[in-house]
Amino acid sequence: MSTFKAKIYVTLKPSILDPQGRTVERALSHLGQQASGVRVGKYIELHMEGERSDVEARVQDVATTVLSNPVMEDVRWELEGA
Amino acid sequence: MSTFKAKIYVTLKPSILDPQGRTVERALSHLGQQASGVRVGKYIELHMEGERSDVEARVQDVATTVLSNPVMEDVRWELEGA
């Protein structure tokens, strides 16, 4: 049994409009900073205990079914720890 | 002049309570998934054009002054691209 730290990144699918990102882009432009393609997503950290293969399966399950909406969002994750 | 992709991660400082994370933790627990230390942050992608050193300075500026609140949040970022 080890404790793993999972880092989960949730982003809107490229084909989905991101109004929050557009707003950030315009705000930056008003401040004199030119940026394009701004997309705002979520970054989730959590800890889980267990064997690596077991934790990988549980993180995959949680990331795809609870923490993201597979219709609109992509999710990727990585595990850190012994 | 090159185009760089910046990935910016904004997280609440460890000493700040994260009610959203606590809610996710409880929801997971109700679904039979034990996770601890859940923290919910932001993940922002954007593109900027320029020389690398110039883009690095601008991303640092944007990340620390616009995209995060230095009182409550930590921010880290990385650059991708030629």
PDB file of C-alpha atoms in Angstrom:
ATOM      1  CA  MET A   1       0.000   0.000   0.000  1.00  0.00           C
ATOM      2  CA  SER A   2       1.419   3.330  -1.046  1.00  0.00           C
ATOM      3  CA  THR A   3      -0.003   6.803  -1.268  1.00  0.00           C
ATOM      4  CA  PHE A   4      -0.131   8.322  -4.724  1.00  0.00           C
ATOM      5  CA  LYS A   5      -0.768  11.882  -5.757  1.00  0.00           C
ATOM      6  CA  ALA A   6      -2.897  12.225  -8.875  1.00  0.00           C
ATOM      7  CA  LYS A   7      -2.823  15.381 -10.982  1.00  0.00           C
ATOM      8  CA  ILE A   8      -5.894  15.629 -13.173  1.00  0.00           C
ATOM      9  CA  TYR A   9      -6.278  18.160 -15.985  1.00  0.00           C
ATOM     10  CA  VAL A  10      -9.734  18.836 -17.383  1.00  0.00           C
ATOM     11  CA  THR A  11     -10.007  20.926 -20.551  1.00  0.00           C
ATOM     12  CA  LEU A  12     -12.894  21.783 -22.834  1.00  0.00           C
ATOM     13  CA  LYS A  13     -12.784  19.888 -26.115  1.00  0.00           C
ATOM     14  CA  PRO A  14     -11.226  22.026 -28.885  1.00  0.00           C
ATOM     15  CA  SER A  15     -14.542  22.224 -30.751  1.00  0.00           C
ATOM     16  CA  ILE A  16     -16.362  23.699 -27.742  1.00  0.00           C
ATOM     17  CA  LEU A  17     -16.430  27.486 -27.369  1.00  0.00           C
ATOM     18  CA  ASP A  18     -14.750  28.724 -24.193  1.00  0.00           C
ATOM     19  CA  PRO A  19     -16.375  32.034 -23.161  1.00  0.00           C
ATOM     20  CA  GLN A  20     -14.229  32.235 -20.020  1.00  0.00           C
ATOM     21  CA  GLY A  21     -11.088  31.938 -22.139  1.00  0.00           C
ATOM     22  CA  ARG A  22     -12.385  34.587 -24.565  1.00  0.00           C
ATOM     23  CA  THR A  23     -13.020  36.917 -21.648  1.00  0.00           C
ATOM     24  CA  VAL A  24      -9.503  36.405 -20.304  1.00  0.00           C
ATOM     25  CA  GLU A  25      -8.156  37.029 -23.813  1.00  0.00           C
ATOM     26  CA  ARG A  26     -10.020  40.321 -24.115  1.00  0.00           C
ATOM     27  CA  ALA A  27      -9.021  41.381 -20.604  1.00  0.00           C
ATOM     28  CA  LEU A  28      -5.369  40.701 -21.400  1.00  0.00           C
ATOM     29  CA  SER A  29      -5.690  42.632 -24.646  1.00  0.00           C
ATOM     30  CA  HIS A  30      -7.062  45.636 -22.758  1.00  0.00           C
ATOM     31  CA  LEU A  31      -4.031  45.425 -20.476  1.00  0.00           C
ATOM     32  CA  GLY A  32      -1.715  45.477 -23.473  1.00  0.00           C
ATOM     33  CA  GLN A  33      -0.855  41.769 -23.459  1.00  0.00           C
ATOM     34  CA  GLN A  34      -1.464  39.958 -26.717  1.00  0.00           C
ATOM     35  CA  ALA A  35      -2.369  36.312 -26.193  1.00  0.00           C
ATOM     36  CA  SER A  36      -4.423  33.999 -28.365  1.00  0.00           C
ATOM     37  CA  GLY A  37      -6.158  30.683 -27.960  1.00  0.00           C
ATOM     38  CA  VAL A  38      -6.772  31.165 -24.262  1.00  0.00           C
ATOM     39  CA  ARG A  39      -8.546  28.162 -22.736  1.00  0.00           C
ATOM     40  CA  VAL A  40      -9.497  27.843 -19.093  1.00  0.00           C
ATOM     41  CA  GLY A  41      -9.749  24.394 -17.581  1.00  0.00           C
ATOM     42  CA  LYS A  42      -9.567  22.703 -14.207  1.00  0.00           C
ATOM     43  CA  TYR A  43      -6.616  21.255 -12.381  1.00  0.00           C
ATOM     44  CA  ILE A  44      -7.402  18.791  -9.606  1.00  0.00           C
ATOM     45  CA  GLU A  45      -4.995  17.187  -7.150  1.00  0.00           C
ATOM     46  CA  LEU A  46      -5.916  14.272  -4.931  1.00  0.00           C
ATOM     47  CA  HIS A  47      -4.308  11.507  -2.941  1.00  0.00           C
ATOM     48  CA  MET A  48      -5.221   7.842  -3.088  1.00  0.00           C
ATOM     49  CA  GLU A  49      -3.875   4.822  -1.285  1.00  0.00           C
ATOM     50  CA  GLY A  50      -3.354   1.362  -2.707  1.00  0.00           C
ATOM     51  CA  GLU A  51      -1.340  -0.626  -5.215  1.00  0.00           C
ATOM     52  CA  ARG A  52      -0.295   1.336  -8.291  1.00  0.00           C
ATOM     53  CA  SER A  53      -2.405  -0.632 -10.781  1.00  0.00           C
ATOM     54  CA  ASP A  54      -5.440  -0.371  -8.527  1.00  0.00           C
ATOM     55  CA  VAL A  55      -4.974   3.375  -7.982  1.00  0.00           C
ATOM     56  CA  GLU A  56      -4.501   3.905 -11.737  1.00  0.00           C
ATOM     57  CA  ALA A  57      -7.822   2.231 -12.444  1.00  0.00           C
ATOM     58  CA  ARG A  58      -9.612   4.235  -9.741  1.00  0.00           C
ATOM     59  CA  VAL A  59      -8.147   7.556 -10.881  1.00  0.00           C
ATOM     60  CA  GLN A  60      -9.135   6.775 -14.471  1.00  0.00           C
ATOM     61  CA  ASP A  61     -12.653   5.985 -13.298  1.00  0.00           C
ATOM     62  CA  VAL A  62     -12.985   9.095 -11.132  1.00  0.00           C
ATOM     63  CA  ALA A  63     -11.423  11.379 -13.756  1.00  0.00           C
ATOM     64  CA  THR A  64     -13.658  10.256 -16.591  1.00  0.00           C
ATOM     65  CA  THR A  65     -16.951   9.758 -14.781  1.00  0.00           C
ATOM     66  CA  VAL A  66     -17.031  12.258 -11.903  1.00  0.00           C
ATOM     67  CA  LEU A  67     -14.510  15.027 -12.454  1.00  0.00           C
ATOM     68  CA  SER A  68     -15.163  15.642 -16.142  1.00  0.00           C
ATOM     69  CA  ASN A  69     -18.040  15.620 -18.574  1.00  0.00           C
ATOM     70  CA  PRO A  70     -17.015  13.344 -21.455  1.00  0.00           C
ATOM     71  CA  VAL A  71     -19.408  15.078 -23.845  1.00  0.00           C
ATOM     72  CA  MET A  72     -17.699  18.455 -23.575  1.00  0.00           C
ATOM     73  CA  GLU A  73     -14.386  17.882 -21.859  1.00  0.00           C
ATOM     74  CA  ASP A  74     -11.124  16.044 -22.308  1.00  0.00           C
ATOM     75  CA  VAL A  75      -9.296  14.759 -19.284  1.00  0.00           C
ATOM     76  CA  ARG A  76      -5.756  13.575 -18.742  1.00  0.00           C
ATOM     77  CA  TRP A  77      -3.976  12.646 -15.549  1.00  0.00           C
ATOM     78  CA  GLU A  78      -0.674  11.554 -14.123  1.00  0.00           C
ATOM     79  CA  LEU A  79       0.343   9.760 -10.941  1.00  0.00           C
ATOM     80  CA  GLU A  80       3.186  10.706  -8.649  1.00  0.00           C
ATOM     81  CA  GLY A  81       4.549   8.740  -5.730  1.00  0.00           C
ATOM     82  CA  ALA A  82       6.130   5.471  -4.689  1.00  0.00           C
TER      83      ALA A  82
ATOM     84  CA  MET B   1       9.453  35.366 -33.678  1.00  0.00           C
ATOM     85  CA  SER B   2       8.000  32.061 -32.597  1.00  0.00           C
ATOM     86  CA  THR B   3       4.688  31.020 -31.130  1.00  0.00           C
ATOM     87  CA  PHE B   4       4.801  29.512 -27.677  1.00  0.00           C
ATOM     88  CA  LYS B   5       2.141  27.661 -25.780  1.00  0.00           C
ATOM     89  CA  ALA B   6       2.029  28.460 -22.077  1.00  0.00           C
ATOM     90  CA  LYS B   7       0.448  26.087 -19.569  1.00  0.00           C
ATOM     91  CA  ILE B   8      -0.398  27.866 -16.348  1.00  0.00           C
ATOM     92  CA  TYR B   9      -1.446  26.073 -13.155  1.00  0.00           C
ATOM     93  CA  VAL B  10      -3.141  28.054 -10.409  1.00  0.00           C
ATOM     94  CA  THR B  11      -3.668  26.369  -7.044  1.00  0.00           C
ATOM     95  CA  LEU B  12      -4.871  27.619  -3.694  1.00  0.00           C
ATOM     96  CA  LYS B  13      -2.066  27.998  -1.165  1.00  0.00           C
ATOM     97  CA  PRO B  14      -1.848  24.964   1.152  1.00  0.00           C
ATOM     98  CA  SER B  15      -2.942  27.022   4.175  1.00  0.00           C
ATOM     99  CA  ILE B  16      -6.169  28.156   2.460  1.00  0.00           C
ATOM    100  CA  LEU B  17      -9.275  26.014   2.922  1.00  0.00           C
ATOM    101  CA  ASP B  18     -10.635  24.602  -0.343  1.00  0.00           C
ATOM    102  CA  PRO B  19     -14.410  24.070   0.045  1.00  0.00           C
ATOM    103  CA  GLN B  20     -14.727  22.930  -3.577  1.00  0.00           C
ATOM    104  CA  GLY B  21     -12.101  20.260  -2.962  1.00  0.00           C
ATOM    105  CA  ARG B  22     -13.838  19.181   0.248  1.00  0.00           C
ATOM    106  CA  THR B  23     -17.105  18.856  -1.651  1.00  0.00           C
ATOM    107  CA  VAL B  24     -15.474  16.707  -4.335  1.00  0.00           C
ATOM    108  CA  GLU B  25     -13.917  14.589  -1.589  1.00  0.00           C
ATOM    109  CA  ARG B  26     -17.289  13.990   0.076  1.00  0.00           C
ATOM    110  CA  ALA B  27     -18.976  13.286  -3.254  1.00  0.00           C
ATOM    111  CA  LEU B  28     -16.308  10.707  -4.113  1.00  0.00           C
ATOM    112  CA  SER B  29     -16.692   9.154  -0.686  1.00  0.00           C
ATOM    113  CA  HIS B  30     -20.442   8.770  -1.234  1.00  0.00           C
ATOM    114  CA  LEU B  31     -19.643   7.028  -4.509  1.00  0.00           C
ATOM    115  CA  GLY B  32     -17.376   4.602  -2.708  1.00  0.00           C
ATOM    116  CA  GLN B  33     -14.082   6.159  -3.809  1.00  0.00           C
ATOM    117  CA  GLN B  34     -11.710   7.068  -1.008  1.00  0.00           C
ATOM    118  CA  ALA B  35      -9.545  10.061  -1.866  1.00  0.00           C
ATOM    119  CA  SER B  36      -7.935  12.599   0.424  1.00  0.00           C
ATOM    120  CA  GLY B  37      -6.389  16.017   0.078  1.00  0.00           C
ATOM    121  CA  VAL B  38      -8.528  16.960  -2.912  1.00  0.00           C
ATOM    122  CA  ARG B  39      -7.672  20.459  -4.179  1.00  0.00           C
ATOM    123  CA  VAL B  40      -9.338  22.102  -7.142  1.00  0.00           C
ATOM    124  CA  GLY B  41      -7.385  24.679  -9.107  1.00  0.00           C
ATOM    125  CA  LYS B  42      -7.298  26.240 -12.548  1.00  0.00           C
ATOM    126  CA  TYR B  43      -5.428  25.195 -15.638  1.00  0.00           C
ATOM    127  CA  ILE B  44      -4.998  27.846 -18.322  1.00  0.00           C
ATOM    128  CA  GLU B  45      -3.527  27.449 -21.791  1.00  0.00           C
ATOM    129  CA  LEU B  46      -2.615  30.365 -24.021  1.00  0.00           C
ATOM    130  CA  HIS B  47      -0.441  31.183 -27.001  1.00  0.00           C
ATOM    131  CA  MET B  48       1.982  34.068 -27.242  1.00  0.00           C
ATOM    132  CA  GLU B  49       4.294  35.203 -30.012  1.00  0.00           C
ATOM    133  CA  GLY B  50       7.779  36.600 -29.617  1.00  0.00           C
ATOM    134  CA  GLU B  51      11.308  35.740 -28.574  1.00  0.00           C
ATOM    135  CA  ARG B  52      11.520  33.135 -25.822  1.00  0.00           C
ATOM    136  CA  SER B  53      12.966  35.443 -23.164  1.00  0.00           C
ATOM    137  CA  ASP B  54      10.354  38.084 -23.940  1.00  0.00           C
ATOM    138  CA  VAL B  55       7.485  35.567 -23.846  1.00  0.00           C
ATOM    139  CA  GLU B  56       8.787  34.130 -20.564  1.00  0.00           C
ATOM    140  CA  ALA B  57       8.702  37.560 -18.967  1.00  0.00           C
ATOM    141  CA  ARG B  58       5.206  38.281 -20.283  1.00  0.00           C
ATOM    142  CA  VAL B  59       3.808  34.922 -19.153  1.00  0.00           C
ATOM    143  CA  GLN B  60       5.326  35.439 -15.704  1.00  0.00           C
ATOM    144  CA  ASP B  61       3.722  38.868 -15.542  1.00  0.00           C
ATOM    145  CA  VAL B  62       0.303  37.684 -16.718  1.00  0.00           C
ATOM    146  CA  ALA B  63       0.347  34.578 -14.519  1.00  0.00           C
ATOM    147  CA  THR B  64       1.209  36.423 -11.324  1.00  0.00           C
ATOM    148  CA  THR B  65      -0.755  39.630 -11.765  1.00  0.00           C
ATOM    149  CA  VAL B  66      -3.850  38.756 -13.807  1.00  0.00           C
ATOM    150  CA  LEU B  67      -4.515  35.039 -13.731  1.00  0.00           C
ATOM    151  CA  SER B  68      -3.873  34.419 -10.048  1.00  0.00           C
ATOM    152  CA  ASN B  69      -4.333  36.164  -6.740  1.00  0.00           C
ATOM    153  CA  PRO B  70      -0.927  36.146  -5.016  1.00  0.00           C
ATOM    154  CA  VAL B  71      -2.528  36.484  -1.583  1.00  0.00           C
ATOM    155  CA  MET B  72      -4.402  33.190  -1.807  1.00  0.00           C
ATOM    156  CA  GLU B  73      -2.984  31.306  -4.756  1.00  0.00           C
ATOM    157  CA  ASP B  74       0.237  29.802  -6.004  1.00  0.00           C
ATOM    158  CA  VAL B  75       0.952  29.787  -9.701  1.00  0.00           C
ATOM    159  CA  ARG B  76       3.427  27.865 -11.834  1.00  0.00           C
ATOM    160  CA  TRP B  77       3.773  27.697 -15.580  1.00  0.00           C
ATOM    161  CA  GLU B  78       5.720  26.087 -18.375  1.00  0.00           C
ATOM    162  CA  LEU B  79       6.350  27.032 -21.989  1.00  0.00           C
ATOM    163  CA  GLU B  80       6.123  24.734 -24.966  1.00  0.00           C
ATOM    164  CA  GLY B  81       7.185  25.444 -28.519  1.00  0.00           C
ATOM    165  CA  ALA B  82      10.110  26.334 -30.744  1.00  0.00           C
TER     166      ALA B  82
END
